[in-house]
Amino acid sequence: MVEVTVTPQSSLADRPVQIRVRGLSPSQLITLRAWLKDEHGERFQSCAFFRADGAGEVDPGLHAALGGSYSGVWPMGLFWFLQPDTLFRRLVKRDVAGSPFRVRVEVFDGLCLGTDPKEQPLGSCEAERWYVGPGVQRVPVREGRVRGALFLPP
């Protein structure tokens, strides 16, 4: 059984996470895909192709991506290279304190280029990426023409 994990499962958006895939055949070619929907329902996704090591594992922090949205060793590549399905969209988080981005990470057998809904992932998991830590207070700032927010730690 193929297992995909993101550790930690819930983290701040600027903190690194570790993605691991276990339970593959040695030297198996796979596609790792990450995707999320923003607050407007727009989908952003990235993918990378990997070859499993001798133990049947893939770790993007140790193993080089062979292609896809990026190539080489990028531990956070699946998160950093998210691209919109609709051209000219930007990934923006408006509700920074109320909810996280929920990023789905899926693994597919072989090279998987499209988003065919018939394709079933071998395994998947979900990671939460928060923009404000627990206990942080948001204070709106309005002074003359200045608008902004001050985030105070607990």
PDB file of C-alpha atoms in Angstrom:
ATOM      1  CA  MET A   1       0.000   0.000   0.000  1.00  0.00           C
ATOM      2  CA  VAL A   2       1.387   3.403  -1.026  1.00  0.00           C
ATOM      3  CA  GLU A   3       1.516   6.028   1.714  1.00  0.00           C
ATOM      4  CA  VAL A   4       2.063   9.780   1.225  1.00  0.00           C
ATOM      5  CA  THR A   5       2.854  11.946   4.238  1.00  0.00           C
ATOM      6  CA  VAL A   6       3.452  15.641   4.804  1.00  0.00           C
ATOM      7  CA  THR A   7       5.192  16.372   8.113  1.00  0.00           C
ATOM      8  CA  PRO A   8       4.025  18.412   9.921  1.00  0.00           C
ATOM      9  CA  GLN A   9       0.511  18.063   8.551  1.00  0.00           C
ATOM     10  CA  SER A  10      -0.442  21.548   9.808  1.00  0.00           C
ATOM     11  CA  SER A  11       2.131  24.351   9.664  1.00  0.00           C
ATOM     12  CA  LEU A  12       2.707  28.020   8.963  1.00  0.00           C
ATOM     13  CA  ALA A  13       3.027  28.841   5.259  1.00  0.00           C
ATOM     14  CA  ASP A  14       6.636  29.998   5.605  1.00  0.00           C
ATOM     15  CA  ARG A  15       7.794  26.843   7.395  1.00  0.00           C
ATOM     16  CA  PRO A  16       9.302  23.901   5.509  1.00  0.00           C
ATOM     17  CA  VAL A  17       7.581  20.534   5.500  1.00  0.00           C
ATOM     18  CA  GLN A  18       8.822  17.080   4.553  1.00  0.00           C
ATOM     19  CA  ILE A  19       6.976  15.095   1.889  1.00  0.00           C
ATOM     20  CA  ARG A  20       7.570  11.338   1.793  1.00  0.00           C
ATOM     21  CA  VAL A  21       6.155   8.527  -0.294  1.00  0.00           C
ATOM     22  CA  ARG A  22       6.538   4.936   0.913  1.00  0.00           C
ATOM     23  CA  GLY A  23       5.377   1.557  -0.331  1.00  0.00           C
ATOM     24  CA  LEU A  24       6.472   1.878  -3.951  1.00  0.00           C
ATOM     25  CA  SER A  25       8.374  -0.696  -5.969  1.00  0.00           C
ATOM     26  CA  PRO A  26      12.129  -0.081  -6.250  1.00  0.00           C
ATOM     27  CA  SER A  27      12.869   2.236  -9.220  1.00  0.00           C
ATOM     28  CA  GLN A  28       9.148   2.825  -9.830  1.00  0.00           C
ATOM     29  CA  LEU A  29       8.443   5.993 -11.834  1.00  0.00           C
ATOM     30  CA  ILE A  30       5.792   8.188 -10.184  1.00  0.00           C
ATOM     31  CA  THR A  31       4.166  11.589 -10.430  1.00  0.00           C
ATOM     32  CA  LEU A  32       3.697  13.661  -7.296  1.00  0.00           C
ATOM     33  CA  ARG A  33       0.997  16.311  -7.638  1.00  0.00           C
ATOM     34  CA  ALA A  34       0.033  19.074  -5.221  1.00  0.00           C
ATOM     35  CA  TRP A  35      -3.079  21.178  -5.674  1.00  0.00           C
ATOM     36  CA  LEU A  36      -5.337  23.552  -3.812  1.00  0.00           C
ATOM     37  CA  LYS A  37      -8.338  25.764  -4.436  1.00  0.00           C
ATOM     38  CA  ASP A  38      -8.102  29.394  -3.379  1.00  0.00           C
ATOM     39  CA  GLU A  39     -10.881  31.419  -1.742  1.00  0.00           C
ATOM     40  CA  HIS A  40     -12.465  32.078  -5.165  1.00  0.00           C
ATOM     41  CA  GLY A  41     -12.474  28.400  -6.125  1.00  0.00           C
ATOM     42  CA  GLU A  42      -9.557  28.736  -8.561  1.00  0.00           C
ATOM     43  CA  ARG A  43      -7.350  25.659  -8.732  1.00  0.00           C
ATOM     44  CA  PHE A  44      -3.553  25.875  -8.459  1.00  0.00           C
ATOM     45  CA  GLN A  45      -1.365  22.819  -9.010  1.00  0.00           C
ATOM     46  CA  SER A  46       2.158  21.565  -9.513  1.00  0.00           C
ATOM     47  CA  CYS A  47       3.634  18.177 -10.329  1.00  0.00           C
ATOM     48  CA  ALA A  48       7.007  16.487 -10.384  1.00  0.00           C
ATOM     49  CA  PHE A  49       8.222  13.141 -11.690  1.00  0.00           C
ATOM     50  CA  PHE A  50      10.395  10.924  -9.492  1.00  0.00           C
ATOM     51  CA  ARG A  51      11.998   7.494  -9.566  1.00  0.00           C
ATOM     52  CA  ALA A  52      11.715   5.598  -6.275  1.00  0.00           C
ATOM     53  CA  ASP A  53      14.920   4.529  -4.556  1.00  0.00           C
ATOM     54  CA  GLY A  54      15.890   0.927  -3.788  1.00  0.00           C
ATOM     55  CA  ALA A  55      13.631   0.885  -0.705  1.00  0.00           C
ATOM     56  CA  GLY A  56      10.597   2.052  -2.730  1.00  0.00           C
ATOM     57  CA  GLU A  57      10.587   5.548  -1.239  1.00  0.00           C
ATOM     58  CA  VAL A  58      10.604   9.090  -2.607  1.00  0.00           C
ATOM     59  CA  ASP A  59      11.653  12.161  -0.625  1.00  0.00           C
ATOM     60  CA  PRO A  60      11.736  15.415  -2.661  1.00  0.00           C
ATOM     61  CA  GLY A  61      14.280  16.741  -0.155  1.00  0.00           C
ATOM     62  CA  LEU A  62      16.733  13.980  -1.125  1.00  0.00           C
ATOM     63  CA  HIS A  63      15.676  12.775  -4.571  1.00  0.00           C
ATOM     64  CA  ALA A  64      15.821  14.948  -7.681  1.00  0.00           C
ATOM     65  CA  ALA A  65      12.645  15.590  -9.651  1.00  0.00           C
ATOM     66  CA  LEU A  66      13.124  14.346 -13.218  1.00  0.00           C
ATOM     67  CA  GLY A  67      10.731  16.923 -14.661  1.00  0.00           C
ATOM     68  CA  GLY A  68       7.266  18.386 -14.366  1.00  0.00           C
ATOM     69  CA  SER A  69       6.794  21.832 -12.806  1.00  0.00           C
ATOM     70  CA  TYR A  70      10.467  21.803 -11.792  1.00  0.00           C
ATOM     71  CA  SER A  71      13.524  19.558 -11.849  1.00  0.00           C
ATOM     72  CA  GLY A  72      16.272  18.902  -9.351  1.00  0.00           C
ATOM     73  CA  VAL A  73      16.218  18.667  -5.562  1.00  0.00           C
ATOM     74  CA  TRP A  74      13.660  21.122  -4.163  1.00  0.00           C
ATOM     75  CA  PRO A  75      12.255  19.965  -0.801  1.00  0.00           C
ATOM     76  CA  MET A  76       9.372  22.486  -1.061  1.00  0.00           C
ATOM     77  CA  GLY A  77       9.094  22.447  -4.861  1.00  0.00           C
ATOM     78  CA  LEU A  78       5.523  21.160  -4.967  1.00  0.00           C
ATOM     79  CA  PHE A  79       4.427  24.147  -2.849  1.00  0.00           C
ATOM     80  CA  TRP A  80       6.663  26.785  -4.442  1.00  0.00           C
ATOM     81  CA  PHE A  81       5.786  25.962  -8.056  1.00  0.00           C
ATOM     82  CA  LEU A  82       1.968  25.956  -7.770  1.00  0.00           C
ATOM     83  CA  GLN A  83       0.505  27.406 -10.977  1.00  0.00           C
ATOM     84  CA  PRO A  84      -3.096  28.441 -11.750  1.00  0.00           C
ATOM     85  CA  ASP A  85      -5.262  26.371 -14.082  1.00  0.00           C
ATOM     86  CA  THR A  86      -6.667  29.687 -15.384  1.00  0.00           C
ATOM     87  CA  LEU A  87      -4.041  31.997 -16.870  1.00  0.00           C
ATOM     88  CA  PHE A  88      -3.202  35.292 -15.166  1.00  0.00           C
ATOM     89  CA  ARG A  89      -4.544  34.292 -11.734  1.00  0.00           C
ATOM     90  CA  ARG A  90      -2.490  34.903  -8.611  1.00  0.00           C
ATOM     91  CA  LEU A  91      -2.497  32.856  -5.449  1.00  0.00           C
ATOM     92  CA  VAL A  92      -3.585  35.339  -2.770  1.00  0.00           C
ATOM     93  CA  LYS A  93      -4.805  34.601   0.747  1.00  0.00           C
ATOM     94  CA  ARG A  94      -7.313  37.217   1.960  1.00  0.00           C
ATOM     95  CA  ASP A  95      -8.577  35.548   5.142  1.00  0.00           C
ATOM     96  CA  VAL A  96      -5.147  35.038   6.705  1.00  0.00           C
ATOM     97  CA  ALA A  97      -6.354  34.474  10.266  1.00  0.00           C
ATOM     98  CA  GLY A  98      -9.552  32.464   9.761  1.00  0.00           C
ATOM     99  CA  SER A  99      -8.610  29.506   7.611  1.00  0.00           C
ATOM    100  CA  PRO A 100      -5.596  27.753   6.061  1.00  0.00           C
ATOM    101  CA  PHE A 101      -4.903  26.754   2.496  1.00  0.00           C
ATOM    102  CA  ARG A 102      -5.576  23.010   2.288  1.00  0.00           C
ATOM    103  CA  VAL A 103      -3.038  21.475  -0.078  1.00  0.00           C
ATOM    104  CA  ARG A 104      -3.776  18.016  -1.444  1.00  0.00           C
ATOM    105  CA  VAL A 105      -0.707  15.900  -2.267  1.00  0.00           C
ATOM    106  CA  GLU A 106      -1.289  12.877  -4.517  1.00  0.00           C
ATOM    107  CA  VAL A 107       0.951  10.219  -6.011  1.00  0.00           C
ATOM    108  CA  PHE A 108       0.224   8.585  -9.383  1.00  0.00           C
ATOM    109  CA  ASP A 109       1.855   5.631 -11.115  1.00  0.00           C
ATOM    110  CA  GLY A 110       4.058   6.613 -14.054  1.00  0.00           C
ATOM    111  CA  LEU A 111       4.146   9.967 -15.789  1.00  0.00           C
ATOM    112  CA  CYS A 112       0.845  11.747 -15.304  1.00  0.00           C
ATOM    113  CA  LEU A 113       0.560  15.008 -17.237  1.00  0.00           C
ATOM    114  CA  GLY A 114      -3.166  15.696 -17.275  1.00  0.00           C
ATOM    115  CA  THR A 115      -5.868  16.105 -14.673  1.00  0.00           C
ATOM    116  CA  ASP A 116      -8.087  13.319 -15.979  1.00  0.00           C
ATOM    117  CA  PRO A 117     -10.676  12.649 -13.242  1.00  0.00           C
ATOM    118  CA  LYS A 118     -10.588   8.924 -14.136  1.00  0.00           C
ATOM    119  CA  GLU A 119      -6.989   8.680 -12.919  1.00  0.00           C
ATOM    120  CA  GLN A 120      -6.965   7.299  -9.402  1.00  0.00           C
ATOM    121  CA  PRO A 121      -4.033   8.229  -7.170  1.00  0.00           C
ATOM    122  CA  LEU A 122      -2.046   5.457  -5.518  1.00  0.00           C
ATOM    123  CA  GLY A 123      -2.155   7.512  -2.327  1.00  0.00           C
ATOM    124  CA  SER A 124      -2.898  11.014  -1.084  1.00  0.00           C
ATOM    125  CA  CYS A 125      -2.903  13.252   1.968  1.00  0.00           C
ATOM    126  CA  GLU A 126      -3.803  16.820   2.876  1.00  0.00           C
ATOM    127  CA  ALA A 127      -1.639  19.514   4.462  1.00  0.00           C
ATOM    128  CA  GLU A 128      -2.786  22.747   6.086  1.00  0.00           C
ATOM    129  CA  ARG A 129      -0.757  25.899   5.434  1.00  0.00           C
ATOM    130  CA  TRP A 130      -1.639  28.693   7.898  1.00  0.00           C
ATOM    131  CA  TYR A 131      -0.651  32.336   7.512  1.00  0.00           C
ATOM    132  CA  VAL A 132      -1.180  33.359  11.146  1.00  0.00           C
ATOM    133  CA  GLY A 133      -0.006  31.336  14.130  1.00  0.00           C
ATOM    134  CA  PRO A 134      -2.168  30.479  17.131  1.00  0.00           C
ATOM    135  CA  GLY A 135      -2.763  33.384  19.485  1.00  0.00           C
ATOM    136  CA  VAL A 136      -1.626  36.076  17.054  1.00  0.00           C
ATOM    137  CA  GLN A 137      -3.796  39.174  17.222  1.00  0.00           C
ATOM    138  CA  ARG A 138      -4.628  41.174  14.074  1.00  0.00           C
ATOM    139  CA  VAL A 139      -5.075  44.925  14.579  1.00  0.00           C
ATOM    140  CA  PRO A 140      -6.343  46.999  11.608  1.00  0.00           C
ATOM    141  CA  VAL A 141      -4.295  50.158  10.940  1.00  0.00           C
ATOM    142  CA  ARG A 142      -5.923  53.284   9.485  1.00  0.00           C
ATOM    143  CA  GLU A 143      -3.934  56.466   9.807  1.00  0.00           C
ATOM    144  CA  GLY A 144      -4.435  59.141   7.151  1.00  0.00           C
ATOM    145  CA  ARG A 145      -3.933  57.391   3.813  1.00  0.00           C
ATOM    146  CA  VAL A 146      -2.108  54.442   5.395  1.00  0.00           C
ATOM    147  CA  ARG A 147      -4.035  51.152   5.487  1.00  0.00           C
ATOM    148  CA  GLY A 148      -2.724  47.896   6.777  1.00  0.00           C
ATOM    149  CA  ALA A 149      -2.711  45.364   9.578  1.00  0.00           C
ATOM    150  CA  LEU A 150      -0.469  44.891  12.573  1.00  0.00           C
ATOM    151  CA  PHE A 151       0.005  41.293  13.721  1.00  0.00           C
ATOM    152  CA  LEU A 152       0.913  41.022  17.406  1.00  0.00           C
ATOM    153  CA  PRO A 153       2.368  37.800  18.818  1.00  0.00           C
ATOM    154  CA  PRO A 154       0.710  36.279  21.877  1.00  0.00           C
TER     155      PRO A 154
END
